[in-house]
Amino acid sequence: MRSFPRLFASLLFVGFTPVAMAETSVDFAKDVAPIFEAHCYSCHGESKGLGGLKLHTAEEIEAAAEKKGDLLIAGKPDESELYERLVLPEDDRKRMPKGADPLAEKDIETIKQWIAGGAEFATAEAPAAEAMDEKPAEAAPLPERPELEPASPDAIAAAEETGALVIPLYSGSNELRVSFPSSRDQVTDETVAKLVPLAGQVVELDLSGTKITDAVAESLKEFKYLDTLHLEKTEVGDAAVSALADMTYLNYLNLHSTKATDASLEALKSAPSLRKLYVWQTAASYDAAKALEKATPGLAVNLGWDHPGVVRERLTKELTRVEEQQAEATKTVEEAKKMLETAEADQKSASDRAAEIKKQLEELDKPAAKKEEAPADKPAEGETA
């Protein structure tokens, strides 16, 4: 008969551990990246990396962690600056996000769990069978931009007079980045027209938060070497976006909080090099975004974490995962019940046997007791006691 204590120990370990002690896995792409996008990209995104930190890709985070060892320490959130800055007192000037409301507790906890779980960037989930059977089309190689001629000093000076910040993409580069960090509310369609003399050298143009409209399209057509274009939080719509569709080198386009609709997404099917498109808080639909991704291999269309279509997709995947977990937990519970029934039967059997043995021992003790209590033999006749 199997030992009850040993059986009960295995019941606890095998039967209940997966249900009671299993930790919920936190996926970087699904759970953490959207938090960074919603709260951190304005200062630590692709176009702006305050303090040398960018959080828009796993590669940028890993590179920053290599340079600054305590930024992200896998398994140790309380020692990782990325987490520590989120839980400082609200009046601490080092608390992040700077100049904004603190993150929700659930978001902070998600980041903590991600770091505690090893700060893995690759999803741990196996690809669905359908995804494995249907291989995605490979993205076409991006065209190489020709070496650009230096911009004329007069053109740079004229651009700076509009309030533009004109800087080389890197030291000694003829490729330029133009933005309006301190005068966005004064930038209009006419302002952008004054930048056209620099169009042959500008590869990154940031017009986010400015007063431009669809009329800017005529000027934007001249920036034929653009790689990155920020139009978020402006009044541009489908007309302006359509003018960008044939740009050979345009790789990144941000239309967050603009008047873009599905017509913009349809037009961008012609954009040969587009790989990142942001249409968060626009009228663009989930179906149109997916159709554009399918038509443009390598393109990722970001509708935003809170878009109904994205929420539905996320919840559907989560439901599948939870239902699988529920089925596994149910199976474990049933196995545990069977083990418990076996243990209880063993317990009863052992109890019954113990009672039987005690009874037998009592019976063995009875004759010995009678013998000890028997009177002494009477002396023979004629003998004295």
Short mmCIF file of N, CA and C in Angstrom, two decimals, residues 28 184 262 320:
data_model
loop_
_atom_site.label_atom_id
_atom_site.label_comp_id
_atom_site.label_asym_id
_atom_site.label_seq_id
_atom_site.Cartn_x
_atom_site.Cartn_y
_atom_site.Cartn_z
N PHE A 28 6.69 41.29 -24.02
CA PHE A 28 7.15 42.66 -24.29
C PHE A 28 6.32 43.34 -25.37
N ARG A 184 6.41 75.47 -32.82
CA ARG A 184 5.46 74.65 -33.57
C ARG A 184 4.17 75.40 -33.90
N ASP A 262 -9.35 55.91 -44.21
CA ASP A 262 -8.98 54.72 -44.98
C ASP A 262 -8.45 55.09 -46.36
N THR A 320 -7.97 33.03 -25.83
CA THR A 320 -7.47 31.71 -26.24
C THR A 320 -6.46 31.18 -25.23
#
